[in-house]
Every structure is written in C-alpha cells, then in structure tokens.
CSV table of C-alpha atoms in Angstrom, one decimal:
chain,number,residue,atom,x,y,z
A,352,MET,CA,0.0,0.0,0.0
A,353,VAL,CA,1.4,3.4,-1.0
A,354,TYR,CA,0.4,6.5,1.0
A,355,ASN,CA,0.9,10.2,0.1
A,356,VAL,CA,3.1,12.2,2.3
A,357,PRO,CA,1.8,15.5,3.6
A,358,ARG,CA,2.4,18.4,1.2
A,359,LYS,CA,4.3,21.5,2.1
A,360,ALA,CA,2.4,24.8,2.2
A,361,ASN,CA,4.2,26.2,-0.8
A,362,SER,CA,3.0,23.3,-2.9
A,363,TYR,CA,-0.7,24.2,-2.4
A,364,GLN,CA,-2.6,26.7,-4.6
A,365,ILE,CA,-5.4,28.7,-3.1
A,366,LEU,CA,-7.9,30.7,-5.1
A,367,VAL,CA,-9.1,33.8,-3.2
A,368,VAL,CA,-12.3,35.4,-4.6
A,369,ASP,CA,-13.5,38.8,-3.2
A,370,ASP,CA,-14.8,41.9,-4.9
A,371,MET,CA,-13.2,44.2,-2.3
A,372,PRO,CA,-9.6,45.0,-3.3
A,373,ASP,CA,-8.5,45.5,0.4
A,374,ASN,CA,-9.9,42.1,1.5
A,375,LEU,CA,-8.3,40.5,-1.6
A,376,LYS,CA,-4.9,42.1,-0.8
A,377,LEU,CA,-5.1,41.2,2.9
A,378,LEU,CA,-5.9,37.5,2.3
A,379,THR,CA,-3.3,37.3,-0.4
A,380,GLU,CA,-0.6,38.6,2.1
A,381,ILE,CA,-1.7,36.3,4.9
A,382,LEU,CA,-1.5,33.2,2.8
A,383,THR,CA,1.6,34.2,0.8
A,384,ASN,CA,3.5,34.9,4.0
A,385,GLN,CA,2.6,31.3,5.2
A,386,GLY,CA,4.1,29.9,1.9
A,387,TYR,CA,0.9,29.2,0.0
A,388,LYS,CA,0.6,30.1,-3.7
A,389,VAL,CA,-2.3,32.5,-4.1
A,390,ARG,CA,-4.4,33.2,-7.2
A,391,PRO,CA,-6.7,36.3,-6.7
A,392,ALA,CA,-10.0,36.8,-8.5
A,393,SER,CA,-12.2,39.9,-8.1
A,394,ASN,CA,-15.6,38.4,-9.1
A,395,GLY,CA,-17.3,35.0,-9.8
A,396,GLN,CA,-16.8,35.0,-13.5
A,397,LEU,CA,-13.0,35.5,-13.2
A,398,ALA,CA,-13.0,32.8,-10.5
A,399,LEU,CA,-14.6,30.2,-12.8
A,400,ARG,CA,-12.2,31.1,-15.6
A,401,SER,CA,-9.2,30.6,-13.3
A,402,VAL,CA,-10.5,27.2,-12.1
A,403,ALA,CA,-11.0,26.2,-15.8
A,404,VAL,CA,-7.3,26.9,-16.5
A,405,GLU,CA,-5.9,25.1,-13.4
A,406,LEU,CA,-7.7,23.5,-10.4
A,407,PRO,CA,-6.8,25.0,-7.1
A,408,ASP,CA,-6.4,23.0,-3.9
A,409,LEU,CA,-8.8,25.2,-1.9
A,410,ILE,CA,-11.1,28.2,-2.6
A,411,LEU,CA,-11.8,31.2,-0.2
A,412,LEU,CA,-15.0,32.5,-1.7
A,413,ASP,CA,-16.8,35.8,-0.8
A,414,VAL,CA,-20.5,35.5,-0.6
A,415,ARG,CA,-21.7,39.0,-1.5
A,416,MET,CA,-20.4,39.9,-4.9
A,417,PRO,CA,-22.0,41.8,-7.8
A,418,GLY,CA,-23.2,39.8,-10.8
A,419,MET,CA,-22.6,36.2,-9.7
A,420,ASP,CA,-22.4,35.8,-5.9
A,421,GLY,CA,-20.5,33.2,-4.0
A,422,TYR,CA,-23.4,30.8,-3.7
A,423,GLU,CA,-23.8,30.6,-7.4
A,424,VAL,CA,-20.1,30.1,-8.0
A,425,CYS,CA,-20.1,27.2,-5.4
A,426,GLN,CA,-23.2,25.6,-7.0
A,427,TYR,CA,-21.5,25.7,-10.4
A,428,LEU,CA,-18.3,24.1,-9.0
A,429,LYS,CA,-20.2,21.3,-7.2
A,430,ALA,CA,-22.2,20.5,-10.3
A,431,GLU,CA,-19.0,19.6,-12.2
A,432,GLU,CA,-17.2,16.3,-11.6
A,433,LYS,CA,-13.7,17.7,-11.9
A,434,THR,CA,-14.3,20.6,-9.5
A,435,ARG,CA,-16.7,18.9,-7.1
A,436,ARG,CA,-14.1,17.9,-4.5
A,437,ILE,CA,-12.4,21.3,-4.2
A,438,PRO,CA,-12.9,22.6,-0.6
A,439,VAL,CA,-14.8,25.9,-0.5
A,440,ILE,CA,-14.6,28.2,2.5
A,441,PHE,CA,-17.2,31.1,2.4
A,442,ILE,CA,-16.3,34.6,3.5
A,443,SER,CA,-18.9,37.0,4.6
A,444,ALA,CA,-19.4,40.1,6.7
A,445,LEU,CA,-22.7,38.7,7.9
A,446,ASP,CA,-22.8,36.1,10.7
A,447,GLU,CA,-26.3,34.9,9.9
A,448,VAL,CA,-27.2,31.3,10.7
A,449,ALA,CA,-29.4,31.1,7.6
A,450,ASP,CA,-26.5,32.1,5.4
A,451,LYS,CA,-24.2,29.5,7.0
A,452,VAL,CA,-26.8,26.8,6.6
A,453,ARG,CA,-27.3,27.7,3.0
A,454,GLY,CA,-23.5,27.7,2.4
A,455,PHE,CA,-23.1,24.2,3.9
A,456,HIS,CA,-26.2,23.0,2.0
A,457,ILE,CA,-24.7,23.8,-1.4
A,458,GLY,CA,-21.4,22.2,-0.6
A,459,GLY,CA,-19.2,24.7,1.4
A,460,VAL,CA,-16.9,23.2,4.1
A,461,ASP,CA,-16.6,26.2,6.3
A,462,TYR,CA,-17.6,29.8,7.0
A,463,ILE,CA,-15.3,32.7,8.0
A,464,THR,CA,-16.9,36.0,9.2
A,465,LYS,CA,-15.4,39.4,8.4
A,466,PRO,CA,-13.4,41.1,9.7
A,467,PHE,CA,-11.2,38.0,10.1
A,468,GLN,CA,-8.0,37.3,11.9
A,469,SER,CA,-5.0,35.9,10.1
A,470,GLU,CA,-4.7,33.1,12.7
A,471,GLU,CA,-8.2,32.0,12.1
A,472,VAL,CA,-7.9,32.1,8.3
A,473,LEU,CA,-4.7,30.1,8.4
A,474,ALA,CA,-6.1,27.6,10.9
A,475,ARG,CA,-9.3,27.0,8.8
A,476,VAL,CA,-7.2,26.7,5.6
A,477,GLU,CA,-4.8,24.3,7.1
A,478,THR,CA,-7.5,22.2,8.6
A,479,HIS,CA,-9.4,21.7,5.4
A,480,LEU,CA,-6.3,21.2,3.3
A,481,THR,CA,-5.4,18.4,5.8
A,482,ILE,CA,-8.9,16.9,5.6
A,483,ARG,CA,-8.8,17.1,1.8
A,484,ARG,CA,-5.3,15.4,1.7
A,485,LEU,CA,-6.6,12.6,4.0
A,486,GLN,CA,-9.7,12.2,1.8
A,487,THR,CA,-7.5,12.0,-1.3
A,488,GLN,CA,-5.3,9.4,0.4
A,489,LEU,CA,-8.3,7.3,1.4
A,490,GLU,CA,-9.7,7.6,-2.2
A,491,GLU,CA,-6.3,6.5,-3.6
A,492,GLN,CA,-6.1,3.7,-1.1
A,493,ASN,CA,-9.6,2.5,-1.9
A,494,LEU,CA,-8.9,2.6,-5.6
A,495,GLN,CA,-5.7,0.7,-5.1
A,496,LEU,CA,-7.5,-1.9,-3.0
A,497,GLN,CA,-10.2,-2.2,-5.6
A,498,THR,CA,-7.5,-2.7,-8.2
A,499,GLU,CA,-5.7,-5.3,-6.1
A,500,ILE,CA,-9.0,-7.1,-5.5
A,501,ALA,CA,-9.8,-7.1,-9.3
A,502,GLU,CA,-6.2,-8.4,-10.0
A,503,ARG,CA,-6.6,-11.2,-7.4
A,504,LYS,CA,-10.0,-12.1,-8.9
A,505,GLN,CA,-8.4,-12.2,-12.3
A,506,ALA,CA,-5.5,-14.3,-11.0
A,507,ALA,CA,-8.0,-16.7,-9.3
A,508,GLU,CA,-10.0,-17.0,-12.5
A,509,GLU,CA,-6.8,-17.7,-14.5
A,510,LEU,CA,-5.8,-20.3,-11.9
A,511,ARG,CA,-9.3,-21.9,-12.3
A,512,LEU,CA,-9.0,-21.9,-16.1
A,513,ASN,CA,-5.5,-23.4,-15.9
A,514,GLN,CA,-6.7,-26.1,-13.6
A,515,GLN,CA,-9.5,-26.8,-16.1
A,516,ARG,CA,-7.0,-27.0,-18.9
A,517,LEU,CA,-4.8,-29.3,-16.9
A,518,GLU,CA,-7.8,-31.6,-16.1
A,519,ALA,CA,-8.7,-31.6,-19.8
A,520,MET,CA,-5.2,-32.6,-20.7
A,521,ARG,CA,-5.3,-35.4,-18.1
A,522,GLN,CA,-8.6,-36.6,-19.5
A,523,GLU,CA,-7.1,-36.6,-23.0
A,524,ASN,CA,-4.4,-38.9,-21.8
A,525,THR,CA,-6.5,-41.2,-19.7
A,526,ASP,CA,-6.7,-43.9,-22.3
A,527,ALA,CA,-3.0,-43.7,-23.0
A,528,ASN,CA,-2.2,-43.9,-19.2
A,529,ARG,CA,-4.5,-46.9,-18.9
A,530,LYS,CA,-2.8,-48.7,-21.7
A,531,LEU,CA,0.6,-47.8,-20.2
A,532,GLY,CA,-0.5,-49.3,-16.9
A,533,ASP,CA,-1.7,-52.5,-18.6
A,534,LEU,CA,1.6,-52.7,-20.5
A,535,LYS,CA,3.6,-52.4,-17.3
A,536,LYS,CA,1.7,-55.2,-15.7
A,537,LEU,CA,2.2,-57.3,-18.8
A,538,VAL,CA,5.9,-56.8,-19.1
A,539,ALA,CA,6.4,-57.3,-15.4
A,540,GLN,CA,5.3,-60.9,-16.0
A,541,SER,CA,8.4,-62.1,-17.7
A,542,ILE,CA,6.8,-65.4,-18.9
A,543,GLY,CA,3.9,-63.6,-20.5
A,544,LEU,CA,6.3,-61.3,-22.2
A,545,GLY,CA,8.3,-64.2,-23.6
A,546,ARG,CA,5.1,-65.8,-25.0
A,547,ILE,CA,4.1,-62.6,-26.7
A,548,TYR,CA,7.3,-61.6,-28.2
A,549,TYR,CA,9.6,-64.6,-28.4
A,550,ALA,CA,7.3,-67.1,-30.0
A,551,SER,CA,9.0,-66.5,-33.3
A,552,ASP,CA,12.5,-65.6,-34.4
A,553,SER,CA,11.2,-62.7,-36.4
A,554,MET,CA,9.6,-61.2,-33.3
A,555,ARG,CA,12.6,-61.9,-31.2
A,556,LYS,CA,14.7,-59.8,-33.7
A,557,ILE,CA,12.1,-57.0,-33.6
A,558,ILE,CA,12.2,-56.9,-29.8
A,559,ASN,CA,16.0,-56.7,-29.7
A,560,GLU,CA,15.9,-53.8,-32.2
A,561,ALA,CA,13.3,-51.9,-30.2
A,562,GLN,CA,15.3,-52.3,-27.0
A,563,LYS,CA,18.4,-50.9,-28.8
A,564,TYR,CA,16.5,-47.9,-30.1
A,565,HIS,CA,15.4,-47.3,-26.5
A,566,SER,CA,19.0,-46.4,-25.6
A,567,ASP,CA,19.2,-43.5,-28.0
A,568,ARG,CA,16.4,-40.9,-27.9
A,569,SER,CA,17.8,-38.9,-30.8
A,570,ILE,CA,17.0,-41.6,-33.3
A,571,PRO,CA,13.5,-41.4,-34.8
A,572,VAL,CA,11.9,-44.8,-35.5
A,573,LEU,CA,9.3,-45.7,-38.1
A,574,ILE,CA,7.3,-48.9,-37.5
A,575,GLN,CA,5.5,-50.4,-40.4
A,576,GLY,CA,3.0,-53.2,-40.2
A,577,GLU,CA,-0.6,-54.2,-40.9
A,578,THR,CA,-3.4,-53.2,-38.5
A,579,GLY,CA,-3.4,-55.3,-35.4
A,580,THR,CA,0.2,-56.4,-35.5
A,581,GLY,CA,1.2,-54.5,-32.4
A,582,LYS,CA,2.9,-51.4,-33.6
A,583,GLU,CA,1.9,-49.3,-30.6
A,584,LEU,CA,3.2,-52.1,-28.3
A,585,ILE,CA,6.6,-51.9,-30.0
A,586,ALA,CA,6.5,-48.1,-29.8
A,587,ARG,CA,5.9,-48.4,-26.0
A,588,LEU,CA,8.7,-50.9,-25.7
A,589,ILE,CA,11.0,-48.4,-27.5
A,590,HIS,CA,10.0,-45.8,-24.9
A,591,PHE,CA,10.1,-48.0,-21.7
A,592,GLY,CA,12.8,-50.4,-22.7
A,593,ASP,CA,13.1,-53.3,-20.3
A,594,MET,CA,10.4,-51.7,-18.2
A,595,GLU,CA,12.6,-50.0,-15.7
A,596,VAL,CA,10.8,-47.3,-13.7
A,597,ILE,CA,10.4,-44.4,-16.0
A,598,ASP,CA,8.3,-41.3,-15.4
A,599,LYS,CA,8.7,-39.6,-18.7
A,600,PRO,CA,5.6,-39.1,-20.8
A,601,PHE,CA,4.4,-41.3,-23.7
A,602,ILE,CA,2.0,-39.3,-25.8
A,603,ASP,CA,0.2,-41.1,-28.7
A,604,ILE,CA,-1.6,-39.4,-31.5
A,605,ASN,CA,-3.8,-41.1,-34.1
A,606,CYS,CA,-3.0,-38.9,-37.1
A,607,ALA,CA,-5.9,-40.4,-39.1
A,608,ALA,CA,-8.4,-39.1,-36.4
A,609,ILE,CA,-7.3,-35.4,-36.5
A,610,ASN,CA,-9.1,-32.8,-38.5
A,611,PRO,CA,-6.6,-31.7,-41.2
A,612,GLN,CA,-7.2,-28.1,-40.2
A,613,LEU,CA,-6.2,-28.8,-36.6
A,614,PHE,CA,-3.0,-30.8,-37.2
A,615,GLU,CA,-0.6,-27.9,-36.5
A,616,SER,CA,-2.3,-26.6,-33.4
A,617,GLU,CA,-2.7,-30.2,-32.1
A,618,PHE,CA,1.0,-30.9,-32.6
A,619,PHE,CA,2.5,-27.6,-31.5
A,620,GLY,CA,-0.2,-25.7,-29.7
A,621,TYR,CA,-1.3,-22.1,-30.3
A,622,GLU,CA,-1.0,-18.7,-28.7
A,623,SER,CA,-3.8,-16.5,-27.5
A,624,GLY,CA,-5.9,-15.1,-30.4
A,625,ALA,CA,-4.3,-17.4,-32.9
A,626,PHE,CA,-7.7,-18.3,-34.4
A,627,THR,CA,-11.4,-17.9,-33.7
A,628,GLY,CA,-12.7,-20.4,-31.1
A,629,GLY,CA,-9.4,-21.0,-29.4
A,630,LEU,CA,-8.9,-20.6,-25.6
A,631,ASN,CA,-8.1,-17.0,-24.5
A,632,LYS,CA,-4.8,-18.1,-22.9
A,633,GLY,CA,-3.8,-20.3,-25.8
A,634,GLN,CA,-3.1,-24.1,-25.6
A,635,ILE,CA,0.1,-26.2,-25.4
A,636,GLY,CA,0.4,-28.9,-28.0
A,637,LYS,CA,1.3,-32.6,-27.9
A,638,PHE,CA,5.0,-31.9,-28.4
A,639,ASP,CA,4.9,-29.8,-25.2
A,640,LEU,CA,3.2,-32.7,-23.3
A,641,ALA,CA,5.7,-35.2,-24.6
A,642,SER,CA,8.7,-33.1,-23.5
A,643,GLY,CA,11.5,-35.3,-22.1
A,644,GLY,CA,9.6,-38.4,-23.3
A,645,THR,CA,8.2,-39.9,-26.5
A,646,ILE,CA,5.6,-38.9,-29.0
A,647,PHE,CA,4.0,-41.7,-31.0
A,648,LEU,CA,2.5,-40.6,-34.3
A,649,ASP,CA,0.3,-43.5,-35.4
A,650,GLU,CA,-0.9,-43.5,-39.1
A,651,ILE,CA,1.9,-41.0,-39.9
A,652,ALA,CA,1.1,-41.2,-43.7
A,653,GLU,CA,-2.1,-39.2,-42.9
A,654,ILE,CA,-0.2,-36.0,-42.1
A,655,PRO,CA,-0.9,-33.3,-44.6
A,656,LEU,CA,2.0,-32.4,-46.9
A,657,GLU,CA,2.1,-28.8,-45.7
A,658,LEU,CA,2.7,-30.0,-42.1
A,659,GLN,CA,5.3,-32.6,-43.1
A,660,SER,CA,7.9,-29.9,-43.7
A,661,LYS,CA,7.3,-28.5,-40.2
A,662,LEU,CA,7.6,-31.9,-38.6
A,663,LEU,CA,10.9,-32.4,-40.5
A,664,ARG,CA,12.2,-29.2,-39.1
A,665,VAL,CA,11.3,-30.3,-35.5
A,666,ILE,CA,13.2,-33.5,-36.1
A,667,GLU,CA,16.3,-31.8,-37.5
A,668,VAL,CA,16.6,-28.6,-35.4
A,669,ARG,CA,14.6,-29.7,-32.4
A,670,GLU,CA,12.6,-26.5,-32.1
A,671,PHE,CA,9.2,-25.3,-33.2
A,672,TYR,CA,6.8,-22.3,-33.0
A,673,ARG,CA,3.2,-22.4,-31.7
A,674,VAL,CA,0.5,-21.3,-34.0
A,675,GLY,CA,0.4,-17.5,-33.9
A,676,GLY,CA,3.6,-17.5,-31.8
A,677,ILE,CA,6.9,-15.7,-32.4
A,678,ASN,CA,9.1,-17.5,-29.7
A,679,LYS,CA,11.0,-20.6,-30.5
A,680,ILE,CA,10.3,-23.6,-28.2
A,681,GLU,CA,13.0,-26.2,-27.8
A,682,SER,CA,11.9,-29.8,-28.4
A,683,ASP,CA,13.2,-32.6,-26.3
A,684,VAL,CA,11.1,-35.4,-27.7
A,685,ARG,CA,11.8,-38.9,-29.0
A,686,ILE,CA,9.7,-39.4,-32.2
A,687,VAL,CA,8.3,-42.8,-33.0
A,688,CYS,CA,5.9,-43.2,-36.0
A,689,ALA,CA,3.8,-46.0,-37.3
A,690,THR,CA,2.0,-46.8,-40.5
A,691,ASN,CA,-0.1,-49.7,-41.9
A,692,VAL,CA,0.4,-48.7,-45.6
A,693,ASP,CA,3.4,-48.9,-47.9
A,694,ILE,CA,4.9,-45.5,-47.2
A,695,GLU,CA,7.3,-45.8,-50.1
A,696,GLU,CA,4.4,-46.0,-52.4
A,697,LYS,CA,3.1,-42.8,-50.8
A,698,VAL,CA,6.4,-41.2,-51.6
A,699,ARG,CA,6.3,-42.3,-55.2
A,700,GLU,CA,2.8,-40.9,-55.5
A,701,GLY,CA,4.0,-37.5,-54.1
A,702,LYS,CA,1.8,-37.8,-51.0
A,703,PHE,CA,4.6,-38.1,-48.6
A,704,ARG,CA,7.9,-36.1,-48.5
A,705,LYS,CA,10.9,-38.2,-49.5
A,706,ASP,CA,13.2,-36.3,-47.1
A,707,LEU,CA,10.8,-36.8,-44.2
A,708,TYR,CA,10.5,-40.5,-45.0
A,709,TYR,CA,14.3,-41.0,-44.9
A,710,ARG,CA,14.6,-38.9,-41.7
A,711,LEU,CA,11.8,-40.8,-39.9
A,712,GLY,CA,13.2,-44.2,-41.1
A,713,VAL,CA,16.7,-43.8,-39.5
A,714,GLY,CA,15.4,-46.5,-37.2
A,715,PHE,CA,13.0,-48.8,-39.1
A,716,ILE,CA,11.0,-51.8,-37.9
A,717,LYS,CA,8.7,-53.9,-40.1
A,718,ILE,CA,6.4,-56.2,-38.2
A,719,PRO,CA,5.3,-59.2,-40.3
A,720,PRO,CA,1.6,-60.2,-40.3
A,721,LEU,CA,0.5,-63.0,-38.1
A,722,ARG,CA,-0.2,-65.3,-41.1
A,723,ASP,CA,3.6,-65.1,-41.9
A,724,ARG,CA,4.6,-66.3,-38.4
A,725,LYS,CA,2.2,-69.1,-37.8
A,726,GLU,CA,4.5,-70.5,-35.1
A,727,SER,CA,3.3,-67.6,-32.9
A,728,ILE,CA,-0.4,-68.3,-33.2
A,729,ILE,CA,-0.8,-71.1,-30.7
A,730,PRO,CA,1.5,-69.6,-28.0
A,731,LEU,CA,-0.3,-66.3,-28.4
A,732,ALA,CA,-3.7,-68.0,-28.2
A,733,LYS,CA,-2.7,-69.9,-25.1
A,734,MET,CA,-1.4,-66.7,-23.4
A,735,PHE,CA,-4.6,-64.8,-24.2
A,736,MET,CA,-6.6,-67.8,-23.0
A,737,ASP,CA,-4.8,-67.8,-19.6
A,738,LYS,CA,-5.1,-64.0,-19.3
A,739,PHE,CA,-8.9,-63.8,-19.9
A,740,SER,CA,-9.7,-67.0,-18.0
A,741,ASN,CA,-8.0,-65.4,-14.9
A,742,GLN,CA,-9.9,-62.1,-15.5
A,743,LYS,CA,-13.3,-63.7,-16.1
A,744,GLY,CA,-13.1,-66.6,-13.6
A,745,LYS,CA,-13.2,-69.3,-16.3
A,746,VAL,CA,-11.2,-72.6,-16.5
A,747,PHE,CA,-10.0,-72.8,-20.1
A,748,GLY,CA,-6.6,-74.4,-19.9
A,749,SER,CA,-5.7,-76.0,-23.2
A,750,ILE,CA,-6.3,-76.0,-27.0
A,751,SER,CA,-7.4,-79.2,-28.8
A,752,GLU,CA,-5.5,-80.4,-31.8
A,753,GLN,CA,-8.4,-79.8,-34.1
A,754,ALA,CA,-8.9,-76.2,-32.8
A,755,ALA,CA,-5.2,-75.6,-33.2
A,756,GLU,CA,-5.4,-76.6,-36.8
A,757,ILE,CA,-8.3,-74.2,-37.4
A,758,LEU,CA,-6.3,-71.3,-35.7
A,759,ILE,CA,-3.2,-72.0,-37.7
A,760,GLY,CA,-5.1,-72.4,-41.0
A,761,TYR,CA,-7.0,-69.1,-40.6
A,762,ASN,CA,-5.6,-66.1,-42.5
A,763,TRP,CA,-6.0,-63.6,-39.6
A,764,PRO,CA,-6.6,-60.3,-41.5
A,765,GLY,CA,-6.8,-58.5,-38.2
A,766,ASN,CA,-3.6,-60.1,-37.0
A,767,VAL,CA,-2.8,-60.3,-33.2
A,768,ARG,CA,-5.6,-58.0,-32.2
A,769,GLU,CA,-8.1,-60.2,-34.0
A,770,LEU,CA,-6.7,-63.3,-32.3
A,771,GLN,CA,-6.9,-61.6,-28.9
A,772,ASN,CA,-10.5,-60.4,-29.5
A,773,LEU,CA,-11.5,-63.9,-30.6
A,774,ILE,CA,-10.0,-65.6,-27.5
A,775,GLU,CA,-11.6,-63.1,-25.2
A,776,TRP,CA,-15.0,-63.7,-26.8
A,777,VAL,CA,-14.7,-67.5,-26.6
A,778,VAL,CA,-13.7,-67.3,-22.9
A,779,PHE,CA,-16.6,-65.0,-22.2
A,780,MET,CA,-19.2,-67.1,-24.1
A,781,TYR,CA,-18.2,-70.6,-23.0
A,782,ASP,CA,-17.5,-72.4,-19.8
A,783,ASP,CA,-15.3,-75.3,-21.1
A,784,VAL,CA,-11.9,-76.5,-20.1
A,785,VAL,CA,-10.5,-77.2,-23.6
A,786,LEU,CA,-10.8,-74.9,-26.6
A,787,GLN,CA,-12.6,-76.9,-29.3
A,788,PRO,CA,-13.5,-76.3,-33.0
A,789,LEU,CA,-17.1,-75.6,-32.1
A,790,HIS,CA,-15.9,-72.5,-30.2
A,791,LEU,CA,-14.3,-71.1,-33.4
A,792,ASP,CA,-17.2,-70.9,-35.9
A,793,THR,CA,-16.9,-67.1,-36.1
A,794,ILE,CA,-13.5,-67.4,-37.9
A,795,ARG,CA,-14.1,-70.4,-40.1
A,796,SER,CA,-14.2,-70.2,-43.9
A,797,ASP,CA,-16.6,-72.6,-45.5
A,798,THR,CA,-16.4,-76.3,-44.6
A,799,VAL,CA,-14.7,-77.3,-47.8
A,800,GLN,CA,-11.7,-75.2,-47.1
A,801,LEU,CA,-11.4,-76.6,-43.6
A,802,LEU,CA,-11.7,-80.2,-44.7
A,803,LYS,CA,-8.9,-79.6,-47.2
A,804,LYS,CA,-6.6,-79.3,-44.3
A,805,LYS,CA,-7.5,-82.7,-42.8
A,806,LYS,CA,-5.1,-85.6,-43.2
A,807,GLY,CA,-6.0,-87.7,-46.3
A,808,VAL,CA,-7.7,-84.8,-48.1
A,809,ARG,CA,-5.3,-83.2,-50.5
A,810,GLY,CA,-5.4,-80.8,-53.5
A,811,ASN,CA,-8.9,-79.5,-54.4
A,812,PRO,CA,-11.3,-82.3,-53.4
A,813,SER,CA,-14.6,-82.8,-55.1
A,814,GLN,CA,-17.9,-82.7,-53.4
A,815,THR,CA,-18.1,-86.5,-53.6
A,816,GLU,CA,-14.7,-86.9,-51.9
A,817,ILE,CA,-15.7,-84.5,-49.1
A,818,LEU,CA,-18.9,-86.3,-48.5
A,819,SER,CA,-17.1,-89.6,-48.5
A,820,HIS,CA,-14.8,-88.3,-45.8
A,821,VAL,CA,-17.8,-87.2,-43.8
A,822,ASN,CA,-19.5,-90.6,-44.1
A,823,LYS,CA,-16.3,-92.3,-42.9
A,824,ALA,CA,-16.3,-90.1,-39.8
A,825,LEU,CA,-20.0,-91.1,-39.1
A,826,GLU,CA,-19.2,-94.7,-39.5
A,827,LEU,CA,-16.2,-94.4,-37.2
A,828,TYR,CA,-18.5,-93.0,-34.4
A,829,ALA,CA,-21.5,-95.2,-35.2
A,830,GLY,CA,-23.6,-92.3,-36.5
A,831,ASN,CA,-22.8,-90.0,-33.5
A,832,LYS,CA,-22.9,-86.6,-35.2
A,833,THR,CA,-21.4,-84.8,-32.3
A,834,LYS,CA,-18.3,-87.0,-32.2
A,835,ALA,CA,-18.1,-87.1,-36.0
A,836,ALA,CA,-18.1,-83.3,-36.2
A,837,LYS,CA,-15.5,-83.1,-33.5
A,838,HIS,CA,-13.3,-85.5,-35.5
A,839,LEU,CA,-13.7,-83.5,-38.7
A,840,GLY,CA,-13.0,-80.2,-36.8
A,841,ILE,CA,-16.3,-78.7,-37.8
A,842,SER,CA,-19.4,-77.7,-35.9
A,843,ARG,CA,-22.6,-79.8,-35.8
A,844,PRO,CA,-24.5,-77.2,-37.9
A,845,SER,CA,-21.7,-77.4,-40.5
A,846,LEU,CA,-22.0,-81.2,-40.5
A,847,TYR,CA,-25.8,-81.0,-41.1
A,848,LYS,CA,-25.2,-78.7,-44.1
A,849,LEU,CA,-22.9,-81.3,-45.6
A,850,LEU,CA,-25.4,-84.1,-45.0
A,851,LYS,CA,-28.0,-82.1,-46.8
A,852,MET,CA,-25.7,-81.9,-49.8
A,853,GLN,CA,-26.1,-85.7,-50.4
A,854,LYS,CA,-29.9,-85.8,-50.3
C-alpha cells in the first residue's frame, strides 16, 4: 500500500475570490507569508475562468459579490465532476445562521466571518487542506484496494482456467495412461512377455531392435505393419525399454483421427488469439506434453503435406513455433511413428515427402503379419486364454489339436488384435476347459476349405470326396454326429449342411 506524504504549504494553490480589493490584498498577504501560492479573482466569472485553467487545492469565496455571488459560484463548482471535491470556505461580513446553513447545504466546508484574523484564516485553511489530503489518500487507497481485488479475482480466474485445462489434458491422456498401466503389468510378468514376443525368431529380432532404439532418444523410429500387428506395443517398448521405472511421458496421436485443419495446433499448440474459437490463454500442444519423453505418431502417412515440412524441421533442429507465436520452443522429444500402408508408395505418389521419410526411417522396424509367423499363433492364443480366464473366472486351460489346426489355418486379416479379441469372446461365451473347434465358428471359412486341411484330403477335393470323408467319420463313431463333427474339426451345424448336400 502506497500513502501520500503531507504536502508543504508552498505546494498548495489557493484561489481567493473577493470583490473588495482590500480584502483580496489582505488575504493574499496572509496566505503568501505562510508559503501558499495564491491566485486572486475579483468576481465570480473570473474565479470560474481561473478554475477552468488550473484546479486550485482550496477556494476562499466571498458570498456577497455583484453579478454572480459566491453561492452561485459554489453551485457551479459542485455541479462539475472535476471541481466537485475542491474545498470551498465562504467569507462574509454577515454572521447569519441562515447564510451559513445555505453555504453548507450547497457544498461549502466552512464559513469565515469578516473582519477576520490571520490566525483564524490560516487555521481554517490548514484544517481543510489536511482533511482534503486525507480524503485523497483514502480515495487512492480505496482505488488501489479495488485494483488489487480485481487483480486477485483475475488471478484466481486464470488459476481456475489453468486447472480446467490441466484436467482436460489429463482426461485426453486417460486412455494412454490406462494402456501404459496394462503394459507395465504385462511386461512385469516375464513369462507372459516371452510368450508374446519370443514365439518366433522374427519377433525376437524386432524386440531386440526396439530395445536398442530405447537407448538413444535422438534416433526417430518408423514402425511399419498391418493393422493389429502390435505397432503401438513396439512403440511403447522403445519408450520404456526393459520396463525399468520411468516417469517420462508417452503421448500417442492417431493422425488419421485429427481434422486436417487442426494438425498444426494439435501438434505444436497455439498462442492466445491465434484463431477464432481458441482458448483465451492459448493451448500447449502434444509436443509440449511429450517433452522429455516420447511422442508416438500413429498413421503417420495421414499427415498433410504442408505440415510434413514443419515436422521435418522439428526433427532436424529440435525446435518449433506455436500457431500464432513468435518465440522458438526447444523440443526434447523422442519421435516414434507407425503406418499400416506402404509409405514408399506414398512417396512415389507424391503424397509423402521423401526427405521426411528418410529422416523418420533412420530407425526402421517392419512387423510381419500373423499369417507369416504361424509358429506364434498357438503360443499367443494360449497366453490370451490364460489371461482372460483369470480375468473372467473361467477354467480354459488348453487348446485341442483340431482347434489348433483351425487357428493355424486361418488367414488372420486383423492379426494379433483379431486373435486376442476372438479368444476373449470365446472365454466369455463358453465355460469349457479345452478350446474346441465348435468355439471357433466365427473365424471359419466354408467347410470345404477346412476339410482340405484334414489328413488324407489333398489338393482340391470334389464334393463326392468330401462327403465320403464325412461318411467315414460317421461310420467311425456309429452315427454319433457330435463326435463325427469333432473328429472333422467342424461344428454340428456345418456337418448338417454337408449331410443335406447328399440328399
């Protein structure tokens, strides 16, 4: 709080208004000798002109004057905002109560009766200047308090908005954090990790590469593979390595799910006023959130060409500008990208920058589809079966030979994700101990294609050959359709369809 210090007498200006030259001279001498600056005026009109030029600190105003008397002058002063607070002391030869009441009523602060003594004049002047000074101080203090209150309210509002923005960012990353928690639990179980990754030599090699990339954050990594092959899982392994305790952020972005108009602000954030509809205080981007950690750009081929050059710059010089910003922001982010398309074809078509492709592919991992690593299918299925059985309180413990043949023979267009979803559905729907062919109807191609994989059925069998194989199974089990279907590796409804074919 800042307070005004008392002013010296010679810093005050006093306007003396009196139509009597002797009174005017006497008052001027009294006040001047005390150090006040005096401005004389011989009538009301001159007084108002003087006030219009420069505001005095106090006015000594004669009541009885020709033309415009003191009351009229005072009423005019009190009617104007800029002159309303000037203290007015009336001077009069009359000591009438009615005159004093009228003077106080229209805004005067005091009343001095002629003939006056210099001590009285000085005492009254000093008193009202002191009062006015204190009033001014109080007004300034009040204004400052109001300003401080307004600033604190604004600060509180900004804090509330910042908390809302922080909560919004936390909500945006809820799914990513949940996935991260699941991944940590999964990797903590070393046996489970081995079954997922080490079921094939090709995946063992990929895991080793991912762990090597983990050791150097400066190398961007491009992961290529079909949908469902586990690209995000590999990206997280690059970030977390051998799952040592790490508190650095992992921020994932699905580039295919972002409005093309919002790519730049989503990546780099924006400053206040950058565009209509944005937050008043601006917004940080995903590269800010990922600082010190990893940003995973899934479906990287969907990034617009005009933004690809900016992404290339971030990779090369490790700095960026927010939308609408003028200050460079340093970027300390590991960049891992993924795509399920042939990105080289995108380059040839001119839809992806060649220089960005080469820069992103300094570290390159290509995940083969599940159909090309069939040795992984059964270990993966068993691992998923154990996981979901534990979660859902079921007792599935093994996979029959016939069911295994179906799983291995299926093409798995959705790759590992499709296999996981299937096993979860089976465990949920059935209460068996052994996974049987009848549990796998949802992935079967037609019965003919399944029977082609049975022993003794080669090439492209005719309908007669297939029906002969069915009849042999029925004979083997004395017409028991359930056992025959189980032997054939098909469901009972599929067996009935085949039997209708020979009618």
